Coordinates of C-alpha atoms and ligand atoms in Angstrom, one line a residue:
X1 CA 0.0 0.0 0.1
X2 CA 1.1 3.6 -0.5
X3 CA -0.6 7.0 -0.9
X4 CA -1.4 9.5 -3.6
X5 CA -0.3 12.3 -1.1
X6 CA 3.3 13.2 -2.0
X7 CA 4.1 14.8 1.3
X8 CA 3.1 11.7 3.2
X9 CA 5.0 9.4 0.8
X10 CA 8.1 11.5 1.2
X11 CA 7.9 11.5 5.0
X12 CA 7.5 7.8 5.2
X13 CA 10.5 7.3 2.8
X14 CA 12.6 9.8 4.9
X15 CA 11.6 8.1 8.2
X16 CA 12.4 4.6 6.8
X17 CA 15.8 5.9 5.6
X18 CA 16.4 7.3 9.2
X19 CA 15.1 4.5 11.3
X20 CA 16.0 1.5 8.9
X21 CA 12.9 -0.8 9.5
X22 CA 12.9 -4.4 8.2
X23 CA 9.6 -3.8 6.6
X24 CA 6.8 -1.2 6.3
X25 CA 3.2 -1.9 6.9
X26 CA 0.4 0.6 6.0
X27 CA -2.5 0.1 8.4
X28 CA -5.9 -0.3 6.6
X29 CA -7.8 -0.5 10.0
X30 CA -9.7 -3.8 8.9
X31 CA -10.7 -6.5 11.4
X32 CA -8.3 -9.0 9.7
X33 CA -5.4 -6.6 10.2
X34 CA -6.5 -6.2 13.8
X35 CA -6.5 -10.0 14.5
X36 CA -3.3 -10.6 12.7
X37 CA -1.6 -7.9 14.9
X38 CA -3.0 -9.6 18.0
X39 CA -1.7 -13.0 16.8
X40 CA 1.7 -11.5 16.2
X41 CA 1.8 -10.1 19.7
X42 CA 0.5 -13.3 21.3
X43 CA 3.3 -15.2 19.5
X44 CA 5.9 -12.9 20.8
X45 CA 4.5 -12.7 24.4
X46 CA 3.7 -9.1 24.1
X47 CA 0.2 -10.0 24.8
X48 CA -1.3 -12.7 27.0
X49 CA -4.7 -14.2 26.2
X50 CA -7.2 -13.9 29.2
X51 CA -9.8 -16.4 30.0
X52 CA -11.6 -17.0 26.8
X53 CA -14.9 -18.1 28.4
X54 CA -15.4 -15.3 30.9
X55 CA -13.4 -12.6 29.0
X56 CA -13.6 -13.5 25.3
X57 CA -11.1 -11.7 23.0
X58 CA -9.6 -10.0 26.0
X59 CA -5.7 -9.6 26.3
X60 CA -3.2 -8.5 28.9
X61 CA -0.2 -6.4 28.0
X62 CA 2.5 -5.9 30.6
X63 CA 4.5 -2.7 29.9
X64 CA 8.1 -2.3 31.0
X65 CA 7.9 -1.6 34.8
X66 CA 9.6 1.7 34.3
X67 CA 7.1 2.7 31.7
X68 CA 3.7 2.8 33.3
X69 CA 2.5 6.4 33.0
X70 CA 2.9 9.7 31.3
X71 CA 6.2 11.5 31.8
X72 CA 5.7 15.1 32.2
X73 CA 9.3 15.9 33.0
X74 CA 10.3 14.3 29.8
X75 CA 7.6 16.1 27.7
X76 CA 8.7 19.2 25.7
X77 CA 7.1 21.8 23.6
X78 CA 9.7 23.1 21.0
X79 CA 8.7 26.5 19.8
X80 CA 11.2 28.9 18.4
X81 CA 10.7 31.1 21.3
X82 CA 10.7 29.9 24.8
X83 CA 8.0 32.3 26.1
X84 CA 5.5 30.9 23.5
X85 CA 5.7 27.5 25.3
X86 CA 5.3 29.3 28.6
X87 CA 6.2 28.4 32.3
X88 CA 3.6 25.6 32.0
X89 CA 5.8 23.6 29.6
X90 CA 9.3 22.2 29.3
X91 CA 10.9 23.8 26.3
X92 CA 13.7 22.8 24.0
X93 CA 14.9 24.9 21.0
X94 CA 13.5 23.1 17.9
X95 CA 16.8 22.7 16.1
X96 CA 18.4 21.0 19.2
X97 CA 15.3 19.0 19.9
X98 CA 15.3 17.6 16.3
X99 CA 19.1 16.8 16.5
X100 CA 18.6 15.0 19.8
X101 CA 15.5 13.0 18.7
X102 CA 16.9 12.2 15.1
X103 CA 20.0 10.8 16.9
X104 CA 17.8 8.5 19.0
X105 CA 15.7 7.6 15.9
X106 CA 18.7 6.7 13.7
X107 CA 18.6 3.0 13.0
X108 CA 16.2 2.3 15.8
X109 CA 13.8 0.2 13.8
X110 CA 16.3 -2.3 12.5
X111 CA 14.8 -5.8 12.5
X112 CA 11.4 -4.3 13.3
X113 CA 8.3 -3.5 11.3
X114 CA 7.3 0.2 10.7
X115 CA 3.7 0.7 11.0
X116 CA 2.1 3.7 9.1
X117 CA -1.1 4.5 11.0
X118 CA -3.5 7.1 9.4
X119 CA -6.2 8.1 11.7
X120 CA -9.0 10.7 12.1
X121 CA -9.8 12.5 15.3
X122 CA -13.6 13.1 15.2
X123 CA -16.3 11.7 13.0
X124 CA -14.9 11.0 9.6
X125 CA -17.3 13.5 7.8
X126 CA -17.2 16.2 10.4
X127 CA -15.8 19.6 9.5
X128 CA -14.4 19.7 13.1
X129 CA -12.4 16.5 12.7
X130 CA -8.6 16.5 12.0
X131 CA -6.5 13.8 10.6
X132 CA -3.0 12.6 11.6
X133 CA -0.5 9.8 10.7
X134 CA 1.5 8.0 13.3
X135 CA 4.6 6.1 12.3
X136 CA 5.4 3.6 15.0
X137 CA 7.5 0.4 15.5
X138 CA 5.0 -0.7 18.1
X139 CA 2.2 -3.3 17.2
X140 CA 0.6 -2.4 20.6
X141 CA 0.3 1.2 19.5
X142 CA -1.2 0.2 16.2
X143 CA -4.0 -2.0 17.8
X144 CA -4.7 0.6 20.5
X145 CA -5.0 3.3 17.8
X146 CA -7.4 1.0 16.0
X147 CA -9.6 0.9 19.1
X148 CA -9.2 4.6 20.1
X149 CA -9.5 6.4 16.8
X150 CA -11.1 6.1 13.3
X151 CA -8.0 4.5 12.0
X152 CA -7.2 3.2 8.5
X153 CA -8.4 3.5 4.9
X154 CA -11.1 6.0 5.4
X155 CA -8.8 8.3 7.3
X156 CA -6.1 8.0 4.6
X157 CA -8.8 8.9 2.0
X158 CA -9.6 12.0 3.9
X159 CA -5.9 12.9 4.1
X160 CA -5.6 12.5 0.5
X161 CA -8.7 14.7 -0.2
X162 CA -7.6 17.5 2.2
X163 CA -3.8 17.2 2.0
X164 CA -3.5 18.2 5.7
X165 CA -2.4 16.1 8.6
X166 CA -0.4 16.0 11.8
X167 CA 2.8 13.9 11.7
X168 CA 3.7 11.7 14.7
X169 CA 6.9 9.7 14.8
X170 CA 7.2 7.1 17.5
X171 CA 9.5 4.3 18.5
X172 CA 9.7 2.3 21.8
X173 CA 13.5 2.4 21.4
X174 CA 15.1 0.4 24.1
X175 CA 12.6 1.7 26.8
X176 CA 15.6 3.2 28.6
X177 CA 14.1 6.0 30.8
X178 CA 17.2 8.0 30.1
X179 CA 16.6 7.9 26.4
X180 CA 12.8 8.8 26.7
X181 CA 11.5 12.1 25.3
X182 CA 8.1 13.3 24.1
X183 CA 8.6 16.2 21.9
X184 CA 6.2 18.6 20.0
X185 CA 6.8 21.0 17.3
X186 CA 3.5 22.9 16.9
X187 CA 4.8 25.1 14.0
X188 CA 5.4 21.9 12.0
X189 CA 2.3 20.0 13.1
X190 CA 4.8 17.4 14.2
X191 CA 5.4 15.0 17.2
X192 CA 8.5 12.9 17.9
X193 CA 8.3 10.4 20.8
X194 CA 10.9 8.0 21.7
X195 CA 11.6 5.5 24.4
X196 CA 8.0 4.7 25.8
X197 CA 5.3 2.3 24.7
X198 CA 2.8 3.6 27.2
X199 CA -0.6 5.4 26.7
X200 CA -0.4 9.1 26.4
X201 CA 3.5 8.9 25.5
X202 CA 2.9 6.5 22.6
X203 CA -0.7 6.8 21.4
X204 CA 0.1 10.0 19.7
X205 CA -3.4 10.8 18.5
X206 CA -4.5 11.2 22.0
X207 CA -2.7 13.7 24.3
X208 CA 0.1 14.8 21.9
X209 CA -2.1 15.4 18.9
X210 CA -5.7 16.0 20.2
X211 CA -4.6 18.2 23.1
X212 CA -1.1 19.7 22.7
X213 CA -0.9 20.3 18.9
X214 CA -4.7 20.8 18.7
X215 CA -4.8 23.4 21.4
X216 CA -2.1 25.3 19.4
X217 CA -4.2 25.0 16.2
X218 CA -7.4 26.0 18.1
X219 CA -5.8 29.1 19.5
X220 CA -4.9 30.2 15.9
X221 CA -8.3 29.3 14.5
X222 CA -10.7 30.2 17.2
X223 CA -11.7 27.0 18.8
X224 CA -10.9 25.0 22.0
X225 CA -9.2 21.6 22.4
X226 CA -9.8 20.5 26.0
X227 CA -9.4 17.7 28.5
X228 CA -13.0 17.2 28.9
X229 CA -15.6 14.4 29.0
X230 CA -18.9 15.2 27.2
X231 CA -22.1 13.7 28.7
X232 CA -25.7 13.6 27.5
X233 CA -28.5 14.0 30.2
X234 CA -32.0 13.4 29.5
X235 CA -34.6 14.3 32.1
X236 CA -37.7 12.2 32.6
X237 CA -39.6 14.9 30.8
X238 CA -37.4 14.2 27.7
X239 CA -35.4 17.5 28.1
X240 CA -31.8 17.0 26.8
X241 CA -28.6 18.8 27.9
X242 CA -25.0 18.1 27.1
X243 CA -22.4 19.0 29.6
X244 CA -18.6 19.1 29.2
X245 CA -16.4 18.7 32.3
X246 CA -12.6 19.0 32.7
X247 CA -11.1 17.1 35.6
X248 CA -7.3 16.3 35.9
X249 CA -6.1 12.9 35.1
X250 CA -7.6 10.0 37.1
X251 CA -10.2 12.4 38.7
X252 CA -13.4 11.0 37.4
X253 CA -14.0 11.9 33.8
X254 CA -14.6 8.4 32.5
X255 CA -16.9 7.6 35.6
X256 CA -19.0 10.8 35.2
X257 CA -19.4 10.2 31.4
X258 CA -20.9 6.7 32.1
X259 CA -22.8 7.6 35.1
X260 CA -25.8 5.3 36.2
X261 CA -28.6 7.3 37.9
X262 CA -29.4 6.4 41.5
X263 CA -32.7 4.8 42.1
X264 CA -34.5 7.9 43.2
X265 CA -33.5 9.4 39.9
X266 CA -34.2 6.3 37.8
X267 CA -36.3 8.2 35.1
X268 CA -33.1 10.0 33.9
X269 CA -31.1 8.8 31.0
X270 CA -27.3 9.4 30.9
X271 CA -25.3 8.7 27.7
X272 CA -21.6 9.1 26.9
X273 CA -20.3 11.2 24.0
X274 CA -16.7 11.2 25.2
X275 CA -14.7 10.5 28.3
X276 CA -11.4 12.4 27.9
X277 CA -11.1 15.0 25.1
X278 CA -13.5 17.6 23.6
X279 CA -13.1 19.9 20.7
X280 CA -15.4 22.9 21.0
X281 CA -16.4 25.2 18.3
X282 CA -18.8 28.2 18.1
X283 CA -21.3 27.7 15.5
X284 CA -23.0 30.4 13.3
X285 CA -25.6 31.1 16.1
X286 CA -22.9 31.4 18.8
X287 CA -23.7 28.1 20.4
X288 CA -20.7 26.2 21.7
X289 CA -20.7 22.7 20.1
X290 CA -18.5 19.8 21.1
X291 CA -17.2 16.7 19.3
X292 CA -15.2 13.9 20.8
X293 CA -12.2 13.4 18.6
X294 CA -11.7 9.8 20.0
X295 CA -13.8 6.7 19.3
X296 CA -12.6 4.6 22.2
X297 CA -11.4 4.7 25.8
X298 CA -8.0 4.2 27.5
X299 CA -9.6 4.1 31.0
X300 CA -8.3 3.7 34.6
X301 CA -9.1 0.1 35.7
X302 CA -8.7 0.1 39.5
X303 CA -11.9 1.1 41.2
X304 CA -14.1 -0.2 38.4
X305 CA -17.0 -2.5 39.8
X306 CA -20.7 -2.9 39.4
X307 CA -21.5 -0.4 42.1
X308 CA -19.1 2.4 40.8
X309 CA -19.4 2.0 37.2
X310 CA -21.5 -0.9 35.9
X311 CA -21.3 0.4 32.3
X312 CA -17.5 0.2 32.3
X313 CA -17.5 -3.1 34.2
X314 CA -19.7 -4.6 31.6
X315 CA -18.0 -3.0 28.8
X316 CA -14.6 -4.5 29.4
X317 CA -15.9 -8.1 29.6
X318 CA -15.0 -8.7 26.0
X319 CA -12.8 -7.5 23.1
X320 CA -10.6 -5.3 25.5
X321 CA -6.9 -4.9 25.9
X322 CA -5.8 -4.6 29.5
X323 CA -2.5 -3.0 30.4
X324 CA -0.8 -3.7 33.7
X325 CA -3.6 -5.4 35.6
X326 CA -3.2 -8.5 37.7
X327 CA -4.6 -11.9 36.9
X328 CA -6.4 -14.6 39.0
X329 CA -5.8 -18.3 39.1
X330 CA -8.6 -18.6 36.5
X331 CA -6.7 -16.3 34.2
X332 CA -9.2 -13.5 34.6
X333 CA -8.0 -9.8 34.9
X334 CA -8.0 -8.6 38.4
X335 CA -7.6 -5.1 39.9
X336 CA -7.9 -3.3 43.4
X337 CA -11.6 -2.3 43.9
X338 CA -12.9 -5.1 41.4
X339 CA -15.1 -6.2 44.3
X340 CA -14.6 -10.1 43.8
X341 CA -11.9 -12.6 43.0
X342 CA -8.2 -12.7 44.3
X343 CA -5.1 -11.9 42.5
X344 CA -2.5 -14.8 41.7
X345 CA -0.1 -12.9 39.5
X346 CA 0.7 -9.3 39.9
X347 CA 1.0 -6.7 37.1
X348 CA 4.7 -7.4 36.6
X349 CA 4.0 -11.2 36.2
X350 CA 5.3 -12.1 39.6
X351 CA 3.3 -14.4 42.1
X352 CA 1.2 -11.9 44.0
X353 CA 2.7 -10.8 47.3
X354 CA 1.1 -7.9 49.2
X355 CA 4.6 -6.9 50.3
X356 CA 5.2 -5.9 46.6
X357 CA 2.5 -3.3 46.6
X358 CA -0.9 -3.3 44.8
X359 CA -1.5 -6.4 42.5
X360 CA -2.7 -4.1 39.6
X361 CA -0.7 -1.0 38.8
X362 CA -2.7 2.0 40.1
X363 CA -2.5 3.4 36.6
X364 CA -3.6 0.1 34.8
X365 CA -5.8 0.8 31.9
X366 CA -8.4 -0.8 29.6
X367 CA -8.5 0.0 25.9
X368 CA -11.9 -0.6 24.3
X369 CA -14.0 0.8 21.4
X370 CA -16.7 3.2 22.5
X371 CA -19.2 1.1 20.6
X372 CA -19.1 -1.4 23.4
X373 CA -20.2 1.2 26.0
X374 CA -23.7 0.2 27.1
X375 CA -24.4 4.1 27.6
X376 CA -23.0 5.0 24.2
X377 CA -24.8 7.9 22.5
X378 CA -25.2 7.9 18.8
X379 CA -24.7 11.7 18.9
X380 CA -21.0 10.9 19.4
X381 CA -21.0 10.3 15.6
X382 CA -22.8 13.5 14.7
X383 CA -20.5 15.5 12.4
X384 CA -22.0 18.7 13.8
X385 CA -21.3 17.8 17.4
X386 CA -23.6 18.5 20.4
X387 CA -24.6 21.9 21.9
X388 CA -22.9 22.4 25.4
X389 CA -25.0 23.8 28.2
X390 CA -22.6 23.8 30.9
X391 CA -19.0 23.6 31.4
X392 CA -17.7 22.0 34.6
X393 CA -14.2 22.3 36.2
X394 CA -13.2 20.1 39.0
X395 CA -10.3 18.7 41.0
X396 CA -9.5 16.2 43.7
X397 CA -9.3 18.3 47.0
X398 CA -9.8 16.7 50.4
X399 CA -10.4 20.2 51.7
X400 CA -11.8 23.7 50.8
X401 CA -13.4 23.3 47.5
X402 CA -17.2 22.9 47.9
X403 CA -19.2 20.1 46.2
X404 CA -20.4 22.6 43.6
X405 CA -20.5 26.2 42.8
X406 CA -21.4 28.3 39.8
X407 CA -19.2 31.1 38.4
X408 CA -20.8 34.5 38.3
X409 CA -20.2 34.9 34.6
X410 CA -17.9 33.8 31.7
X411 CA -14.9 36.0 32.8
X412 CA -15.2 34.7 36.4
X413 CA -15.6 31.2 35.1
X414 CA -12.2 31.6 33.3
X415 CA -10.7 32.5 36.6
X416 CA -12.3 29.5 38.2
X417 CA -10.9 27.3 35.5
X418 CA -7.4 28.8 35.7
X419 CA -7.4 28.3 39.5
X420 CA -8.3 24.5 39.4
X421 CA -6.0 22.7 41.9
X422 CA -5.9 18.9 42.3
X423 CA -3.9 16.1 44.2
X424 CA -1.6 14.4 41.8
X425 CA -2.4 10.8 40.8
X426 CA -0.7 7.7 39.3
X427 CA -1.6 8.8 35.7
X428 CA 1.7 10.5 35.6
X429 CA 5.1 9.4 37.1
X430 CA 6.1 11.3 40.3
X431 CA 4.6 11.8 43.8
X432 CA 0.9 11.0 44.2
X433 CA -1.4 13.1 46.5
X434 CA 0.5 16.5 46.1
X435 CA -1.9 19.3 45.5
X436 CA -0.8 21.3 42.5
X437 CA -2.4 23.9 40.2
X438 CA -3.9 22.3 37.1
X439 CA -5.6 25.0 35.2
X440 CA -8.6 23.7 33.1
X441 CA -7.1 20.1 33.9
X442 CA -4.7 21.2 31.0
X443 CA -1.4 21.5 33.0
X444 CA 0.2 18.5 31.3
X445 CA -1.5 19.1 27.8
X446 CA -1.7 22.8 26.9
X447 CA 0.7 23.2 23.9
X448 CA 1.5 26.9 24.5
X449 CA 1.6 29.6 27.3
X450 CA -1.2 29.5 29.7
X451 CA -1.3 33.3 29.8
X452 CA -2.2 33.3 26.1
X453 CA -4.5 30.3 26.6
X454 CA -6.6 32.2 29.2
X455 CA -6.7 35.2 27.0
X456 CA -8.1 32.8 24.2
X457 CA -10.7 31.5 26.7
X458 CA -11.7 35.0 27.5
X459 CA -12.1 36.0 23.8
X460 CA -15.1 33.7 23.6
X461 CA -16.9 36.0 26.0
X462 CA -16.7 38.6 23.2
X463 CA -17.7 36.4 20.4
X464 CA -21.0 34.9 21.8
X465 CA -23.8 35.8 24.3
X466 CA -24.9 32.1 24.2
X467 CA -22.0 30.6 26.1
X468 CA -22.5 27.8 28.6
X469 CA -22.6 28.5 32.3
X470 CA -19.5 27.5 34.1
X471 CA -19.3 25.5 37.3
X472 CA -16.8 23.9 39.7
X473 CA -17.3 20.6 41.5
X474 CA -15.3 18.5 44.0
X475 CA -16.3 14.8 44.5
X476 CA -13.4 14.2 46.8
X477 CA -13.8 16.1 50.1
X478 CA -12.9 14.1 53.2
X479 CA -13.7 14.1 56.8
X480 CA -11.0 13.9 59.6
X481 CA -10.9 10.2 59.2
X482 CA -10.1 10.3 55.5
X483 CA -13.5 9.1 54.5
X484 CA -15.2 10.7 51.4
X485 CA -18.0 13.2 52.5
X486 CA -19.8 12.6 49.2
X487 CA -20.8 9.2 47.8
X488 CA -19.7 10.2 44.3
X489 CA -20.3 8.1 41.2
X490 CA -24.1 7.7 40.3
X491 CA -25.0 10.2 43.1
X492 CA -23.1 12.8 41.1
X493 CA -26.2 13.2 39.0
X494 CA -27.8 15.0 41.9
X495 CA -25.3 17.7 41.4
X496 CA -25.7 17.6 37.6
X497 CA -29.3 18.1 38.1
X498 CA -28.9 21.2 40.1
X499 CA -26.5 22.5 37.4
X500 CA -29.2 21.9 34.7
X501 CA -31.8 23.6 36.8
X502 CA -29.4 26.6 37.2
X503 CA -28.9 26.7 33.5
X504 CA -32.7 26.5 33.0
X505 CA -33.2 29.4 35.6
X506 CA -35.4 27.0 37.6
X507 CA -33.6 27.2 40.9
X508 CA -32.1 30.0 43.1
X509 CA -28.7 30.0 44.8
X510 CA -26.9 31.3 47.7
X511 CA -24.6 34.2 46.6
X512 CA -21.1 34.0 48.0
X513 CA -17.8 35.6 47.4
X514 CA -16.6 32.7 45.3
X515 CA -19.8 32.1 43.2
X516 CA -23.3 30.8 43.5
X517 CA -23.9 27.8 45.7
X518 CA -26.9 25.5 46.2
X519 CA -28.8 25.9 49.4
X520 CA -28.9 22.6 51.2
X521 CA -32.6 22.0 50.2
X522 CA -31.6 22.5 46.5
X523 CA -29.8 19.2 46.3
X524 CA -32.1 16.3 46.1
X525 CA -30.7 13.7 48.6
X526 CA -33.7 11.3 48.5
X527 CA -32.2 7.9 48.9
X528 CA -28.6 9.2 49.3
X529 CA -26.3 8.3 52.2
X530 CA -25.3 11.9 53.1
X531 CA -26.0 13.3 56.5
X532 CA -27.2 17.0 56.9
X533 CA -23.9 17.7 58.7
X534 CA -21.9 16.3 55.8
X535 CA -23.9 18.4 53.2
X536 CA -23.3 21.4 55.4
X537 CA -19.5 20.8 55.3
X538 CA -19.7 20.1 51.5
X539 CA -21.4 23.4 50.9
X540 CA -19.5 25.6 53.3
X541 CA -17.4 28.6 52.3
X542 CA -15.0 29.7 54.9
X543 CA -13.6 33.2 54.3
X544 CA -10.4 32.7 56.1
X545 CA -9.4 29.5 54.2
X546 CA -10.6 31.1 50.9
X547 CA -8.4 34.2 51.6
X548 CA -5.4 32.0 51.8
X549 CA -6.5 30.2 48.7
X550 CA -6.8 33.4 46.7
X551 CA -3.3 34.5 47.8
X552 CA -2.0 31.2 46.5
X553 CA -3.9 31.6 43.3
X554 CA -2.6 35.1 42.8
X555 CA 1.0 34.1 43.1
X556 CA 0.4 31.3 40.7
X557 CA -1.2 33.6 38.1
X558 CA 1.7 36.1 38.5
X559 CA 4.1 33.5 37.3
X560 CA 2.7 34.2 33.8
X561 CA 3.9 37.9 34.1
X562 CA 2.9 40.2 31.2
X563 CA 1.2 37.4 29.4
X564 CA -1.6 37.2 32.2
X565 CA -4.7 38.9 31.0
X566 CA -5.7 42.0 33.3
X567 CA -9.2 40.6 33.3
X568 CA -8.2 37.6 35.5
X569 CA -6.5 39.9 38.0
X570 CA -9.6 42.1 38.1
X571 CA -11.7 39.0 38.6
X572 CA -9.4 37.8 41.3
X573 CA -9.5 41.2 43.1
X574 CA -13.4 41.2 43.0
X575 CA -13.3 37.8 44.8
X576 CA -10.9 39.0 47.4
X577 CA -12.9 42.2 48.0
X578 CA -16.2 40.1 48.4
X579 CA -14.4 37.8 51.0
X580 CA -14.0 41.0 53.1
Ligands
GTP601 P1 -7.9 9.9 32.8 O1 -8.2 8.9 32.0 O2 -6.6 9.7 33.6 O3 -8.0 11.3 32.2 O4 -8.9 10.0 34.1 P2 -10.4 10.2 34.4 O5 -10.7 11.6 34.7 O6 -11.3 9.6 33.3 O7 -10.6 9.3 35.8 P3 -11.6 8.1 36.1 O8 -13.0 8.4 35.8 O9 -11.0 7.0 35.4 O10 -11.4 8.0 37.6 C1 -10.2 7.8 38.3 C2 -10.3 7.2 39.7 O11 -11.2 8.1 40.4 C3 -10.9 5.8 39.7 O12 -10.2 5.0 40.6 C4 -12.4 6.0 40.1 O13 -12.8 5.0 40.9 C5 -12.3 7.4 41.0 N1 -13.5 8.1 40.9 C6 -14.2 8.5 39.9 N2 -15.3 9.2 40.2 C7 -15.3 9.3 41.6 C8 -16.2 9.9 42.5 O14 -17.3 10.4 42.2 N3 -15.9 9.7 43.9 C9 -14.8 9.0 44.2 N4 -14.6 9.0 45.6 N5 -13.9 8.5 43.4 C10 -14.2 8.6 42.1
SPV602 C1 -4.5 10.9 31.4 O1 -3.4 10.7 32.0 O2 -5.1 12.0 31.4 C2 -4.9 9.8 30.4 C3 -4.1 8.7 30.3 O3 -6.1 10.0 29.9 S1 -3.0 8.8 29.0 O4 -3.5 8.3 27.8 O5 -1.8 8.0 29.4 O6 -2.6 10.3 29.0
MN603 MN1 -7.0 12.0 30.4

């Protein structure tokens, strides 16, 4: 196979000359190709077949133990000018980055197959969708891209029609952490990733293209590429709303996108558009419309059980690739929080011994096509996207941030987004549980200076008077004993319901310095295991703690110097004044 697109042909030839693969395989995205790649990996021991009776067509991949998460300290944005990348990114001068990366890529595919993987981010017939091609020496990457994106012939045809695509070059190299770099060249619509076979480091359509490169293009072209789920909510009366929510990695997007209503709200229908990334565009009427650029999920496995997320639990019972879970004596996948079964072999393939830590890696993941999601919404394939009624920001904070509050207006909402803080998780290497600023949940993913990014967000306020309302939520408040104050998961619909009632102007609110909060009676707790005291704590706004928080937010914002929009400082001052 080859292509009529000369630029693509040339790039593949140049890359082959540099990396010297034994053969080149153009991926067509067919079922036969998918099965052949699985067989190849099974033969090599790169995949292990799980119990075919209870988990048909499910496989386990064990990644290198040093390669189990995104590596933010090894991820670079390579713009000619350092200030363009901003204090939020690691920066390398593009010439130096190319030299360093090409040195690593030289000859790295000897004896290996080079896969050329054309893909489309978004419905193939959507004007909002964008294509890319990933060149990789990893069959694991190729099969994951097949599950996660619209990969193969149709994408290549679109590339040949449009002539435009993002290039991503990837090699697992020798998996040496000292020779691992994820580099982005936004000017060139180019990604070079070396030395990791894991998730966001290697599946270049996801974080590298659909967030870092796309956020750059979006700034230029007037749209937004965000780390957001998109969920469809239908009330018992048949009223439909679409909500987009940005939470940092491993902070609940997949779970909220697949929520199952609690019994007392049984008449509600909740359907998934996307669980990780949203591309948002203003249409001619000024409505903000969202597409999910992905068509599959790379989701956190631990904690998935029939009570927390039955949709996901059922979804991953067939045709799923598991990465870094444990297995039982019956060769079924096992993870902490599965709710039944016992691990026999841990994620590294050793006999399970609690002294070695958890049986499944805390960042173990499932890869599965979205079609298998019992709550899949057909609107996920609508080329026009879905109209967004509300944008929600959130973080994992044991203290301070209330269960929910509404920003006063768009400008204040941008401040609320810019101020998001969250405890770090196992989704990236490094210490877990450290609270850090993660503006719009985009700290690891914004491809340019946050100062400019916030200015871009603010510009939407001048372009439309039909923008969604902005909210902030926190499902993770804890009591003195470290127990969650809020039950979370399905019960989060109680909060989404208040949000929709606010959007529709059907419910009042308590006005506070930080925004509009529900009064206790505004949250329907019928059938919920939440005491009146807990709800009071969840909805409290303590001026003293918030004054300290606002000081911390200000010093964070000041890091962006003259790139920081004045509007954000004005919004900040207004909150401080209101706190008294
Ligand atoms: P990425 O894929 O890394 O971007 O993460 P995500 O935001 O999709 O996170 P996900 O939904 O996979 O949740 C991560 C972890 O948070 C899982 O272990 C969940 O069980 C847990 N979690 C999700 N929602 C809730 C909630 O409402 N309450 C509590 N207490 N935990 C939750
Ligand atoms: C995240 O870390 O936010 C993820 C997983 O969604 S990864 O694809 O590894 O980035
Ligand atoms: Mn994510």
